[in-house]
Amino acid sequence: MKSKRNNHIRRLLVIEAARLMYEEGVDQYLDAKRKAAKRLVGGYTLHLPSNGEISEEIYRMARFEEPDAVTQRLFDMRVLTMDVMEQLTPFNPRLIGSVSTGRIRASSDIDLHVFVDMPETLFRYLDELAWPYETKSICIRKEGRFMEFTHVYLDMEFPVELSVYPVQDLRVRGRSSTDGKPIDRLSAGRLRTLIMNEHPEQWEALIYCGGDDETRVGAFSD
C-alpha cells in the first residue's frame, strides 16, 4: 500500500513539474521538482522524479496540446541549426539537447557545442559574421574540481547557445543530465539526415521553394 502511494505521489510530481516547465517557463529540472514538491507535499520529499520522467511528460503534453505547431517548430529549429552549423564549420559544431532528440517545448533553445582553444578566436569570427551575441563564463564542478566554461548566446529567430570547449574535447562524450547516458552529439551531416528522415515532406517543400539545397544550407559532412 505504501509503495502504491509513493508511486502515486511521484507521478503527481512528474505531471506538476512538467506543467511548470511547459506552461510557466521554469527552465531547470531541479527548480521545477522543488516547486512541484512544495505545492503538492509541502516541501522536501524522497520521491522526486528523474529528469527523464519529466522530459517525457513535457513531450507528451506538447504533442497533445499542439501537435502540428510542435512539429513545425521542430523543423524550423533544425533548419536554422543547420544554417548556423554550416557557418561555424571551423569550430566543429555539434548539436545536443531537445532539438536533437525532438523533445522540444515553447521555451527550448538550440544547444551547440563548439571547439576552439582560444574563445577569442570564436568571438572575432562572430564579429566578422556580424551576428549579435553575448558571452558568459559558467563555473561547474567536473571530475572533482571546478572548471570554467565560456557560453555564447546568439540572438536569432530561435535562441542559440554555444558551449565552448577546447579542441581536445571533441572526442570526449559527457553524460546527459536527463537520462545519465552518454550525450549523442550530432554533426551537421547527421542532422541533415535526421531532417530528411523525420520531416520528408517539409524538407522537400523547402528544397522546392528555395532552389538548390546545396545553395540553401551548404554541403554537410561528418
mmCIF file of N, CA and C in Angstrom, residues 9-143:
data_model
loop_
_atom_site.group_PDB
_atom_site.id
_atom_site.type_symbol
_atom_site.label_atom_id
_atom_site.label_comp_id
_atom_site.label_asym_id
_atom_site.label_seq_id
_atom_site.Cartn_x
_atom_site.Cartn_y
_atom_site.Cartn_z
ATOM 1 N N ILE A 9 2.377 9.606 -5.621
ATOM 2 C CA ILE A 9 2.965 10.922 -5.347
ATOM 3 C C ILE A 9 4.009 11.257 -6.408
ATOM 4 N N ARG A 10 4.837 10.282 -6.736
ATOM 5 C CA ARG A 10 5.878 10.512 -7.733
ATOM 6 C C ARG A 10 5.260 10.907 -9.083
ATOM 7 N N ARG A 11 4.178 10.220 -9.454
ATOM 8 C CA ARG A 11 3.524 10.533 -10.723
ATOM 9 C C ARG A 11 2.941 11.946 -10.707
ATOM 10 N N LEU A 12 2.332 12.340 -9.596
ATOM 11 C CA LEU A 12 1.793 13.698 -9.481
ATOM 12 C C LEU A 12 2.908 14.730 -9.588
ATOM 13 N N LEU A 13 4.062 14.433 -9.002
ATOM 14 C CA LEU A 13 5.199 15.346 -9.079
ATOM 15 C C LEU A 13 5.717 15.463 -10.507
ATOM 16 N N VAL A 14 5.727 14.353 -11.227
ATOM 17 C CA VAL A 14 6.135 14.372 -12.636
ATOM 18 C C VAL A 14 5.235 15.307 -13.427
ATOM 19 N N ILE A 15 3.939 15.152 -13.258
ATOM 20 C CA ILE A 15 2.972 15.954 -14.018
ATOM 21 C C ILE A 15 3.091 17.433 -13.669
ATOM 22 N N GLU A 16 3.203 17.748 -12.375
ATOM 23 C CA GLU A 16 3.273 19.149 -11.960
ATOM 24 C C GLU A 16 4.591 19.795 -12.382
ATOM 25 N N ALA A 17 5.699 19.079 -12.239
ATOM 26 C CA ALA A 17 6.989 19.628 -12.657
ATOM 27 C C ALA A 17 7.001 19.866 -14.161
ATOM 28 N N ALA A 18 6.448 18.933 -14.921
ATOM 29 C CA ALA A 18 6.379 19.102 -16.373
ATOM 30 C C ALA A 18 5.503 20.293 -16.739
ATOM 31 N N ARG A 19 4.384 20.449 -16.026
ATOM 32 C CA ARG A 19 3.497 21.582 -16.298
ATOM 33 C C ARG A 19 4.201 22.904 -16.013
ATOM 34 N N LEU A 20 4.971 22.945 -14.912
ATOM 35 C CA LEU A 20 5.699 24.164 -14.570
ATOM 36 C C LEU A 20 6.691 24.535 -15.676
ATOM 37 N N MET A 21 7.347 23.556 -16.249
ATOM 38 C CA MET A 21 8.328 23.820 -17.301
ATOM 39 C C MET A 21 7.643 24.138 -18.618
ATOM 40 N N TYR A 22 6.544 23.461 -18.905
ATOM 41 C CA TYR A 22 5.861 23.641 -20.190
ATOM 42 C C TYR A 22 5.015 24.914 -20.216
ATOM 43 N N GLU A 23 4.268 25.177 -19.138
ATOM 44 C CA GLU A 23 3.324 26.294 -19.148
ATOM 45 C C GLU A 23 3.878 27.554 -18.494
ATOM 46 N N GLU A 24 4.717 27.406 -17.474
ATOM 47 C CA GLU A 24 5.178 28.567 -16.723
ATOM 48 C C GLU A 24 6.622 28.944 -17.011
ATOM 49 N N GLY A 25 7.274 28.185 -17.882
ATOM 50 C CA GLY A 25 8.611 28.558 -18.330
ATOM 51 C C GLY A 25 9.725 28.336 -17.338
ATOM 52 N N VAL A 26 9.529 27.462 -16.350
ATOM 53 C CA VAL A 26 10.626 27.129 -15.434
ATOM 54 C C VAL A 26 11.707 26.408 -16.240
ATOM 55 N N ASP A 27 12.936 26.890 -16.176
ATOM 56 C CA ASP A 27 13.990 26.390 -17.065
ATOM 57 C C ASP A 27 14.680 25.134 -16.566
ATOM 58 N N GLN A 28 14.936 25.066 -15.261
ATOM 59 C CA GLN A 28 15.749 23.989 -14.712
ATOM 60 C C GLN A 28 14.890 22.888 -14.097
ATOM 61 N N TYR A 29 15.294 21.638 -14.367
ATOM 62 C CA TYR A 29 14.554 20.499 -13.829
ATOM 63 C C TYR A 29 14.483 20.547 -12.307
ATOM 64 N N LEU A 30 15.612 20.838 -11.667
ATOM 65 C CA LEU A 30 15.638 20.834 -10.208
ATOM 66 C C LEU A 30 14.695 21.878 -9.636
ATOM 67 N N ASP A 31 14.655 23.067 -10.240
ATOM 68 C CA ASP A 31 13.735 24.105 -9.772
ATOM 69 C C ASP A 31 12.295 23.653 -9.915
ATOM 70 N N ALA A 32 11.981 23.007 -11.043
ATOM 71 C CA ALA A 32 10.617 22.529 -11.278
ATOM 72 C C ALA A 32 10.237 21.450 -10.259
ATOM 73 N N LYS A 33 11.172 20.557 -9.949
ATOM 74 C CA LYS A 33 10.900 19.498 -8.965
ATOM 75 C C LYS A 33 10.625 20.100 -7.589
ATOM 76 N N ARG A 34 11.449 21.060 -7.189
ATOM 77 C CA ARG A 34 11.297 21.652 -5.863
ATOM 78 C C ARG A 34 9.980 22.417 -5.750
ATOM 79 N N LYS A 35 9.638 23.159 -6.803
ATOM 80 C CA LYS A 35 8.376 23.904 -6.768
ATOM 81 C C LYS A 35 7.187 22.950 -6.752
ATOM 82 N N ALA A 36 7.279 21.873 -7.531
ATOM 83 C CA ALA A 36 6.196 20.882 -7.552
ATOM 84 C C ALA A 36 6.042 20.228 -6.187
ATOM 85 N N ALA A 37 7.163 19.885 -5.550
ATOM 86 C CA ALA A 37 7.120 19.254 -4.231
ATOM 87 C C ALA A 37 6.523 20.203 -3.191
ATOM 88 N N LYS A 38 6.883 21.473 -3.285
ATOM 89 C CA LYS A 38 6.359 22.452 -2.320
ATOM 90 C C LYS A 38 4.850 22.604 -2.469
ATOM 91 N N ARG A 39 4.374 22.598 -3.728
ATOM 92 C CA ARG A 39 2.951 22.779 -3.966
ATOM 93 C C ARG A 39 2.139 21.541 -3.593
ATOM 94 N N LEU A 40 2.691 20.357 -3.831
ATOM 95 C CA LEU A 40 1.915 19.129 -3.672
ATOM 96 C C LEU A 40 2.077 18.458 -2.319
ATOM 97 N N VAL A 41 3.293 18.521 -1.754
ATOM 98 C CA VAL A 41 3.517 17.814 -0.481
ATOM 99 C C VAL A 41 4.093 18.723 0.590
ATOM 100 N N GLY A 42 4.155 20.005 0.296
ATOM 101 C CA GLY A 42 4.575 20.963 1.313
ATOM 102 C C GLY A 42 6.063 21.135 1.476
ATOM 103 N N GLY A 43 6.870 20.500 0.615
ATOM 104 C CA GLY A 43 8.317 20.675 0.729
ATOM 105 C C GLY A 43 9.086 19.466 0.279
ATOM 106 N N TYR A 44 10.169 19.155 0.971
ATOM 107 C CA TYR A 44 11.087 18.090 0.567
ATOM 108 C C TYR A 44 10.419 16.713 0.591
ATOM 109 N N THR A 45 10.753 15.874 -0.366
ATOM 110 C CA THR A 45 10.284 14.504 -0.411
ATOM 111 C C THR A 45 11.359 13.619 -1.020
ATOM 112 N N LEU A 46 11.381 12.371 -0.618
ATOM 113 C CA LEU A 46 12.343 11.407 -1.164
ATOM 114 C C LEU A 46 11.923 10.894 -2.531
ATOM 115 N N HIS A 47 10.735 11.269 -2.965
ATOM 116 C CA HIS A 47 10.172 10.672 -4.169
ATOM 117 C C HIS A 47 10.230 11.603 -5.381
ATOM 118 N N LEU A 48 11.250 12.463 -5.427
ATOM 119 C CA LEU A 48 11.400 13.348 -6.577
ATOM 120 C C LEU A 48 11.655 12.520 -7.841
ATOM 121 N N PRO A 49 10.981 12.854 -8.928
ATOM 122 C CA PRO A 49 11.165 12.095 -10.175
ATOM 123 C C PRO A 49 12.486 12.434 -10.851
ATOM 124 N N SER A 50 12.849 11.628 -11.823
ATOM 125 C CA SER A 50 14.073 11.875 -12.589
ATOM 126 C C SER A 50 13.817 12.921 -13.664
ATOM 127 N N ASN A 51 14.893 13.524 -14.158
ATOM 128 C CA ASN A 51 14.777 14.476 -15.261
ATOM 129 C C ASN A 51 14.161 13.808 -16.484
ATOM 130 N N GLY A 52 14.514 12.546 -16.716
ATOM 131 C CA GLY A 52 13.986 11.826 -17.875
ATOM 132 C C GLY A 52 12.479 11.664 -17.820
ATOM 133 N N GLU A 53 11.941 11.378 -16.632
ATOM 134 C CA GLU A 53 10.488 11.240 -16.481
ATOM 135 C C GLU A 53 9.783 12.555 -16.807
ATOM 136 N N ILE A 54 10.363 13.649 -16.333
ATOM 137 C CA ILE A 54 9.757 14.958 -16.585
ATOM 138 C C ILE A 54 9.857 15.311 -18.062
ATOM 139 N N SER A 55 10.997 15.022 -18.676
ATOM 140 C CA SER A 55 11.188 15.301 -20.092
ATOM 141 C C SER A 55 10.148 14.573 -20.941
ATOM 142 N N GLU A 56 9.908 13.311 -20.631
ATOM 143 C CA GLU A 56 8.921 12.538 -21.377
ATOM 144 C C GLU A 56 7.521 13.108 -21.194
ATOM 145 N N GLU A 57 7.210 13.577 -19.985
ATOM 146 C CA GLU A 57 5.891 14.142 -19.735
ATOM 147 C C GLU A 57 5.720 15.472 -20.464
ATOM 148 N N ILE A 58 6.770 16.285 -20.509
ATOM 149 C CA ILE A 58 6.714 17.541 -21.266
ATOM 150 C C ILE A 58 6.439 17.251 -22.732
ATOM 151 N N TYR A 59 7.139 16.268 -23.263
ATOM 152 C CA TYR A 59 6.951 15.887 -24.664
ATOM 153 C C TYR A 59 5.514 15.424 -24.901
ATOM 154 N N ARG A 60 4.967 14.628 -23.979
ATOM 155 C CA ARG A 60 3.588 14.154 -24.116
ATOM 156 C C ARG A 60 2.619 15.331 -24.101
ATOM 157 N N MET A 61 2.832 16.284 -23.194
ATOM 158 C CA MET A 61 1.968 17.459 -23.109
ATOM 159 C C MET A 61 2.000 18.258 -24.405
ATOM 160 N N ALA A 62 3.200 18.494 -24.905
ATOM 161 C CA ALA A 62 3.353 19.297 -26.115
ATOM 162 C C ALA A 62 2.681 18.637 -27.304
ATOM 163 N N ARG A 63 2.869 17.318 -27.451
ATOM 164 C CA ARG A 63 2.271 16.605 -28.581
ATOM 165 C C ARG A 63 0.749 16.585 -28.471
ATOM 166 N N PHE A 64 0.227 16.605 -27.238
ATOM 167 C CA PHE A 64 -1.222 16.593 -27.039
ATOM 168 C C PHE A 64 -1.819 17.978 -27.268
ATOM 169 N N GLU A 65 -1.160 19.005 -26.737
ATOM 170 C CA GLU A 65 -1.707 20.355 -26.780
ATOM 171 C C GLU A 65 -1.607 20.995 -28.161
ATOM 172 N N GLU A 66 -0.486 20.809 -28.855
ATOM 173 C CA GLU A 66 -0.266 21.487 -30.129
ATOM 174 C C GLU A 66 0.603 20.648 -31.056
ATOM 175 N N PRO A 67 0.117 19.503 -31.499
ATOM 176 C CA PRO A 67 0.965 18.590 -32.286
ATOM 177 C C PRO A 67 1.508 19.204 -33.564
ATOM 178 N N ASP A 68 0.676 19.902 -34.316
ATOM 179 C CA ASP A 68 1.129 20.482 -35.584
ATOM 180 C C ASP A 68 2.134 21.602 -35.350
ATOM 181 N N ALA A 69 1.868 22.443 -34.352
ATOM 182 C CA ALA A 69 2.766 23.556 -34.064
ATOM 183 C C ALA A 69 4.121 23.051 -33.591
ATOM 184 N N VAL A 70 4.128 22.001 -32.780
ATOM 185 C CA VAL A 70 5.383 21.449 -32.284
ATOM 186 C C VAL A 70 6.202 20.873 -33.429
ATOM 187 N N THR A 71 5.530 20.151 -34.320
ATOM 188 C CA THR A 71 6.229 19.554 -35.468
ATOM 189 C C THR A 71 6.852 20.623 -36.346
ATOM 190 N N GLN A 72 6.105 21.700 -36.612
ATOM 191 C CA GLN A 72 6.617 22.773 -37.458
ATOM 192 C C GLN A 72 7.761 23.508 -36.772
ATOM 193 N N ARG A 73 7.605 23.761 -35.469
ATOM 194 C CA ARG A 73 8.656 24.467 -34.738
ATOM 195 C C ARG A 73 9.942 23.649 -34.720
ATOM 196 N N LEU A 74 9.808 22.349 -34.541
ATOM 197 C CA LEU A 74 10.989 21.484 -34.517
ATOM 198 C C LEU A 74 11.703 21.512 -35.865
ATOM 199 N N PHE A 75 10.944 21.449 -36.936
ATOM 200 C CA PHE A 75 11.554 21.514 -38.267
ATOM 201 C C PHE A 75 12.269 22.843 -38.470
ATOM 202 N N ASP A 76 11.587 23.940 -38.109
ATOM 203 C CA ASP A 76 12.189 25.263 -38.292
ATOM 204 C C ASP A 76 13.469 25.404 -37.453
ATOM 205 N N MET A 77 13.439 24.879 -36.248
ATOM 206 C CA MET A 77 14.628 24.971 -35.388
ATOM 207 C C MET A 77 15.776 24.151 -35.970
ATOM 208 N N ARG A 78 15.454 22.996 -36.502
ATOM 209 C CA ARG A 78 16.505 22.150 -37.066
ATOM 210 C C ARG A 78 17.109 22.759 -38.333
ATOM 211 N N VAL A 79 16.290 23.394 -39.153
ATOM 212 C CA VAL A 79 16.819 24.046 -40.356
ATOM 213 C C VAL A 79 17.714 25.220 -39.977
ATOM 214 N N LEU A 80 17.273 26.021 -39.011
ATOM 215 C CA LEU A 80 18.118 27.126 -38.545
ATOM 216 C C LEU A 80 19.427 26.575 -37.986
ATOM 217 N N THR A 81 19.349 25.483 -37.254
ATOM 218 C CA THR A 81 20.553 24.870 -36.695
ATOM 219 C C THR A 81 21.531 24.476 -37.791
ATOM 220 N N MET A 82 21.018 23.909 -38.876
ATOM 221 C CA MET A 82 21.903 23.538 -39.984
ATOM 222 C C MET A 82 22.604 24.758 -40.560
ATOM 223 N N ASP A 83 21.873 25.838 -40.720
ATOM 224 C CA ASP A 83 22.475 27.066 -41.246
ATOM 225 C C ASP A 83 23.591 27.569 -40.318
ATOM 226 N N VAL A 84 23.302 27.577 -39.027
ATOM 227 C CA VAL A 84 24.295 28.047 -38.048
ATOM 228 C C VAL A 84 25.513 27.139 -38.051
ATOM 229 N N MET A 85 25.287 25.838 -38.073
ATOM 230 C CA MET A 85 26.399 24.892 -38.046
ATOM 231 C C MET A 85 27.278 25.019 -39.283
ATOM 232 N N GLU A 86 26.659 25.287 -40.425
ATOM 233 C CA GLU A 86 27.450 25.485 -41.640
ATOM 234 C C GLU A 86 28.376 26.687 -41.493
ATOM 235 N N GLN A 87 27.840 27.769 -40.945
ATOM 236 C CA GLN A 87 28.637 28.976 -40.767
ATOM 237 C C GLN A 87 29.768 28.765 -39.747
ATOM 238 N N LEU A 88 29.548 27.865 -38.804
ATOM 239 C CA LEU A 88 30.527 27.632 -37.737
ATOM 240 C C LEU A 88 31.392 26.405 -37.996
ATOM 241 N N THR A 89 31.456 25.963 -39.229
ATOM 242 C CA THR A 89 32.231 24.768 -39.576
ATOM 243 C C THR A 89 33.654 24.756 -39.009
ATOM 244 N N PRO A 90 34.393 25.877 -39.011
ATOM 245 C CA PRO A 90 35.770 25.853 -38.472
ATOM 246 C C PRO A 90 35.853 25.420 -37.002
ATOM 247 N N PHE A 91 34.715 25.438 -36.302
ATOM 248 C CA PHE A 91 34.726 25.115 -34.874
ATOM 249 C C PHE A 91 34.063 23.763 -34.582
ATOM 250 N N ASN A 92 33.895 22.945 -35.620
ATOM 251 C CA ASN A 92 33.359 21.587 -35.478
ATOM 252 C C ASN A 92 32.085 21.536 -34.629
ATOM 253 N N PRO A 93 31.062 22.285 -34.991
ATOM 254 C CA PRO A 93 29.860 22.338 -34.149
ATOM 255 C C PRO A 93 29.157 20.983 -34.053
ATOM 256 N N ARG A 94 28.608 20.716 -32.888
ATOM 257 C CA ARG A 94 27.838 19.503 -32.647
ATOM 258 C C ARG A 94 26.550 19.876 -31.915
ATOM 259 N N LEU A 95 25.438 19.293 -32.360
ATOM 260 C CA LEU A 95 24.130 19.584 -31.768
ATOM 261 C C LEU A 95 23.812 18.588 -30.664
ATOM 262 N N ILE A 96 23.313 19.110 -29.535
ATOM 263 C CA ILE A 96 22.829 18.250 -28.453
ATOM 264 C C ILE A 96 21.451 18.756 -28.026
ATOM 265 N N GLY A 97 20.844 18.075 -27.078
ATOM 266 C CA GLY A 97 19.639 18.597 -26.443
ATOM 267 C C GLY A 97 18.345 18.325 -27.176
ATOM 268 N N SER A 98 17.332 19.119 -26.850
ATOM 269 C CA SER A 98 15.964 18.859 -27.286
ATOM 270 C C SER A 98 15.771 18.963 -28.790
ATOM 271 N N VAL A 99 16.507 19.839 -29.464
ATOM 272 C CA VAL A 99 16.370 19.946 -30.921
ATOM 273 C C VAL A 99 16.903 18.684 -31.587
ATOM 274 N N SER A 100 17.868 18.069 -30.953
ATOM 275 C CA SER A 100 18.407 16.809 -31.449
ATOM 276 C C SER A 100 17.432 15.658 -31.210
ATOM 277 N N THR A 101 16.894 15.560 -29.992
ATOM 278 C CA THR A 101 16.009 14.444 -29.644
ATOM 279 C C THR A 101 14.582 14.636 -30.126
ATOM 280 N N GLY A 102 14.200 15.897 -30.383
ATOM 281 C CA GLY A 102 12.825 16.180 -30.777
ATOM 282 C C GLY A 102 11.929 16.527 -29.605
ATOM 283 N N ARG A 103 12.465 16.482 -28.381
ATOM 284 C CA ARG A 103 11.672 16.746 -27.169
ATOM 285 C C ARG A 103 11.654 18.236 -26.864
ATOM 286 N N ILE A 104 11.166 19.052 -27.773
ATOM 287 C CA ILE A 104 11.183 20.499 -27.562
ATOM 288 C C ILE A 104 9.919 20.963 -26.855
ATOM 289 N N ARG A 105 10.026 22.158 -26.259
ATOM 290 C CA ARG A 105 8.874 22.864 -25.730
ATOM 291 C C ARG A 105 8.989 24.314 -26.189
ATOM 292 N N ALA A 106 8.015 25.132 -25.821
ATOM 293 C CA ALA A 106 7.980 26.504 -26.331
ATOM 294 C C ALA A 106 9.237 27.289 -25.980
ATOM 295 N N SER A 107 9.831 27.023 -24.830
ATOM 296 C CA SER A 107 10.998 27.785 -24.391
ATOM 297 C C SER A 107 12.332 27.141 -24.777
ATOM 298 N N SER A 108 12.296 26.071 -25.562
ATOM 299 C CA SER A 108 13.536 25.384 -25.928
ATOM 300 C C SER A 108 14.445 26.271 -26.760
ATOM 301 N N ASP A 109 15.756 26.106 -26.540
ATOM 302 C CA ASP A 109 16.726 26.790 -27.380
ATOM 303 C C ASP A 109 17.534 25.747 -28.138
ATOM 304 N N ILE A 110 18.439 26.217 -28.971
ATOM 305 C CA ILE A 110 19.307 25.348 -29.761
ATOM 306 C C ILE A 110 20.645 25.255 -29.036
ATOM 307 N N ASP A 111 21.034 24.054 -28.657
ATOM 308 C CA ASP A 111 22.266 23.847 -27.892
ATOM 309 C C ASP A 111 23.349 23.258 -28.783
ATOM 310 N N LEU A 112 24.414 24.028 -28.969
ATOM 311 C CA LEU A 112 25.537 23.573 -29.786
ATOM 312 C C LEU A 112 26.820 23.565 -28.980
ATOM 313 N N HIS A 113 27.615 22.528 -29.174
ATOM 314 C CA HIS A 113 28.980 22.511 -28.663
ATOM 315 C C HIS A 113 29.905 22.951 -29.785
ATOM 316 N N VAL A 114 30.825 23.855 -29.490
ATOM 317 C CA VAL A 114 31.846 24.256 -30.455
ATOM 318 C C VAL A 114 33.213 24.081 -29.806
ATOM 319 N N PHE A 115 34.235 23.910 -30.642
ATOM 320 C CA PHE A 115 35.540 23.525 -30.124
ATOM 321 C C PHE A 115 36.639 24.451 -30.643
ATOM 322 N N VAL A 116 37.249 25.151 -29.706
ATOM 323 C CA VAL A 116 38.319 26.079 -30.027
ATOM 324 C C VAL A 116 39.133 26.301 -28.757
ATOM 325 N N ASP A 117 40.438 26.387 -28.891
ATOM 326 C CA ASP A 117 41.283 26.539 -27.707
ATOM 327 C C ASP A 117 41.285 27.955 -27.151
ATOM 328 N N MET A 118 41.069 28.926 -28.023
ATOM 329 C CA MET A 118 41.030 30.324 -27.590
ATOM 330 C C MET A 118 39.655 30.906 -27.919
ATOM 331 N N PRO A 119 38.786 31.093 -26.926
ATOM 332 C CA PRO A 119 37.451 31.638 -27.201
ATOM 333 C C PRO A 119 37.478 32.947 -27.979
ATOM 334 N N GLU A 120 38.553 33.729 -27.811
ATOM 335 C CA GLU A 120 38.642 34.999 -28.542
ATOM 336 C C GLU A 120 38.614 34.782 -30.047
ATOM 337 N N THR A 121 39.127 33.645 -30.503
ATOM 338 C CA THR A 121 39.084 33.317 -31.933
ATOM 339 C C THR A 121 37.644 33.210 -32.401
ATOM 340 N N LEU A 122 36.827 32.572 -31.603
ATOM 341 C CA LEU A 122 35.404 32.457 -31.922
ATOM 342 C C LEU A 122 34.735 33.824 -31.904
ATOM 343 N N PHE A 123 35.060 34.655 -30.916
ATOM 344 C CA PHE A 123 34.448 35.975 -30.825
ATOM 345 C C PHE A 123 34.754 36.805 -32.077
ATOM 346 N N ARG A 124 36.007 36.779 -32.522
ATOM 347 C CA ARG A 124 36.375 37.536 -33.721
ATOM 348 C C ARG A 124 35.608 37.021 -34.937
ATOM 349 N N TYR A 125 35.453 35.731 -35.007
ATOM 350 C CA TYR A 125 34.732 35.118 -36.123
ATOM 351 C C TYR A 125 33.269 35.569 -36.130
ATOM 352 N N LEU A 126 32.646 35.581 -34.964
ATOM 353 C CA LEU A 126 31.254 36.032 -34.864
ATOM 354 C C LEU A 126 31.126 37.511 -35.206
ATOM 355 N N ASP A 127 32.110 38.294 -34.808
ATOM 356 C CA ASP A 127 32.106 39.715 -35.167
ATOM 357 C C ASP A 127 32.153 39.894 -36.674
ATOM 358 N N GLU A 128 32.954 39.079 -37.355
ATOM 359 C CA GLU A 128 33.053 39.154 -38.810
ATOM 360 C C GLU A 128 31.730 38.777 -39.473
ATOM 361 N N LEU A 129 31.010 37.848 -38.859
ATOM 362 C CA LEU A 129 29.695 37.470 -39.384
ATOM 363 C C LEU A 129 28.628 38.508 -39.062
ATOM 364 N N ALA A 130 28.952 39.427 -38.152
ATOM 365 C CA ALA A 130 28.015 40.463 -37.706
ATOM 366 C C ALA A 130 26.812 39.859 -36.998
ATOM 367 N N TRP A 131 27.048 38.766 -36.283
ATOM 368 C CA TRP A 131 25.986 38.137 -35.502
ATOM 369 C C TRP A 131 25.961 38.747 -34.106
ATOM 370 N N PRO A 132 24.801 39.201 -33.647
ATOM 371 C CA PRO A 132 24.705 39.718 -32.272
ATOM 372 C C PRO A 132 24.827 38.579 -31.265
ATOM 373 N N TYR A 133 25.613 38.781 -30.215
ATOM 374 C CA TYR A 133 25.796 37.718 -29.240
ATOM 375 C C TYR A 133 26.204 38.293 -27.895
ATOM 376 N N GLU A 134 26.033 37.480 -26.871
ATOM 377 C CA GLU A 134 26.501 37.800 -25.530
ATOM 378 C C GLU A 134 27.301 36.611 -25.014
ATOM 379 N N THR A 135 28.206 36.866 -24.097
ATOM 380 C CA THR A 135 29.027 35.790 -23.547
ATOM 381 C C THR A 135 28.858 35.724 -22.027
ATOM 382 N N LYS A 136 29.122 34.544 -21.496
ATOM 383 C CA LYS A 136 29.030 34.346 -20.055
ATOM 384 C C LYS A 136 29.965 33.215 -19.651
ATOM 385 N N SER A 137 30.670 33.392 -18.562
ATOM 386 C CA SER A 137 31.524 32.333 -18.022
ATOM 387 C C SER A 137 30.759 31.592 -16.933
ATOM 388 N N ILE A 138 30.714 30.277 -17.065
ATOM 389 C CA ILE A 138 29.975 29.447 -16.120
ATOM 390 C C ILE A 138 30.937 28.475 -15.454
ATOM 391 N N CYS A 139 30.892 28.440 -14.139
ATOM 392 C CA CYS A 139 31.779 27.558 -13.370
ATOM 393 C C CYS A 139 30.987 26.323 -12.942
ATOM 394 N N ILE A 140 31.496 25.137 -13.275
ATOM 395 C CA ILE A 140 30.831 23.901 -12.896
ATOM 396 C C ILE A 140 31.837 22.953 -12.246
ATOM 397 N N ARG A 141 31.309 22.020 -11.472
ATOM 398 C CA ARG A 141 32.157 21.004 -10.848
ATOM 399 C C ARG A 141 32.241 19.800 -11.775
ATOM 400 N N LYS A 142 33.445 19.444 -12.170
ATOM 401 C CA LYS A 142 33.639 18.342 -13.102
ATOM 402 C C LYS A 142 34.863 17.540 -12.675
ATOM 403 N N GLU A 143 34.661 16.233 -12.558
ATOM 404 C CA GLU A 143 35.745 15.329 -12.177
ATOM 405 C C GLU A 143 36.411 15.774 -10.868
#
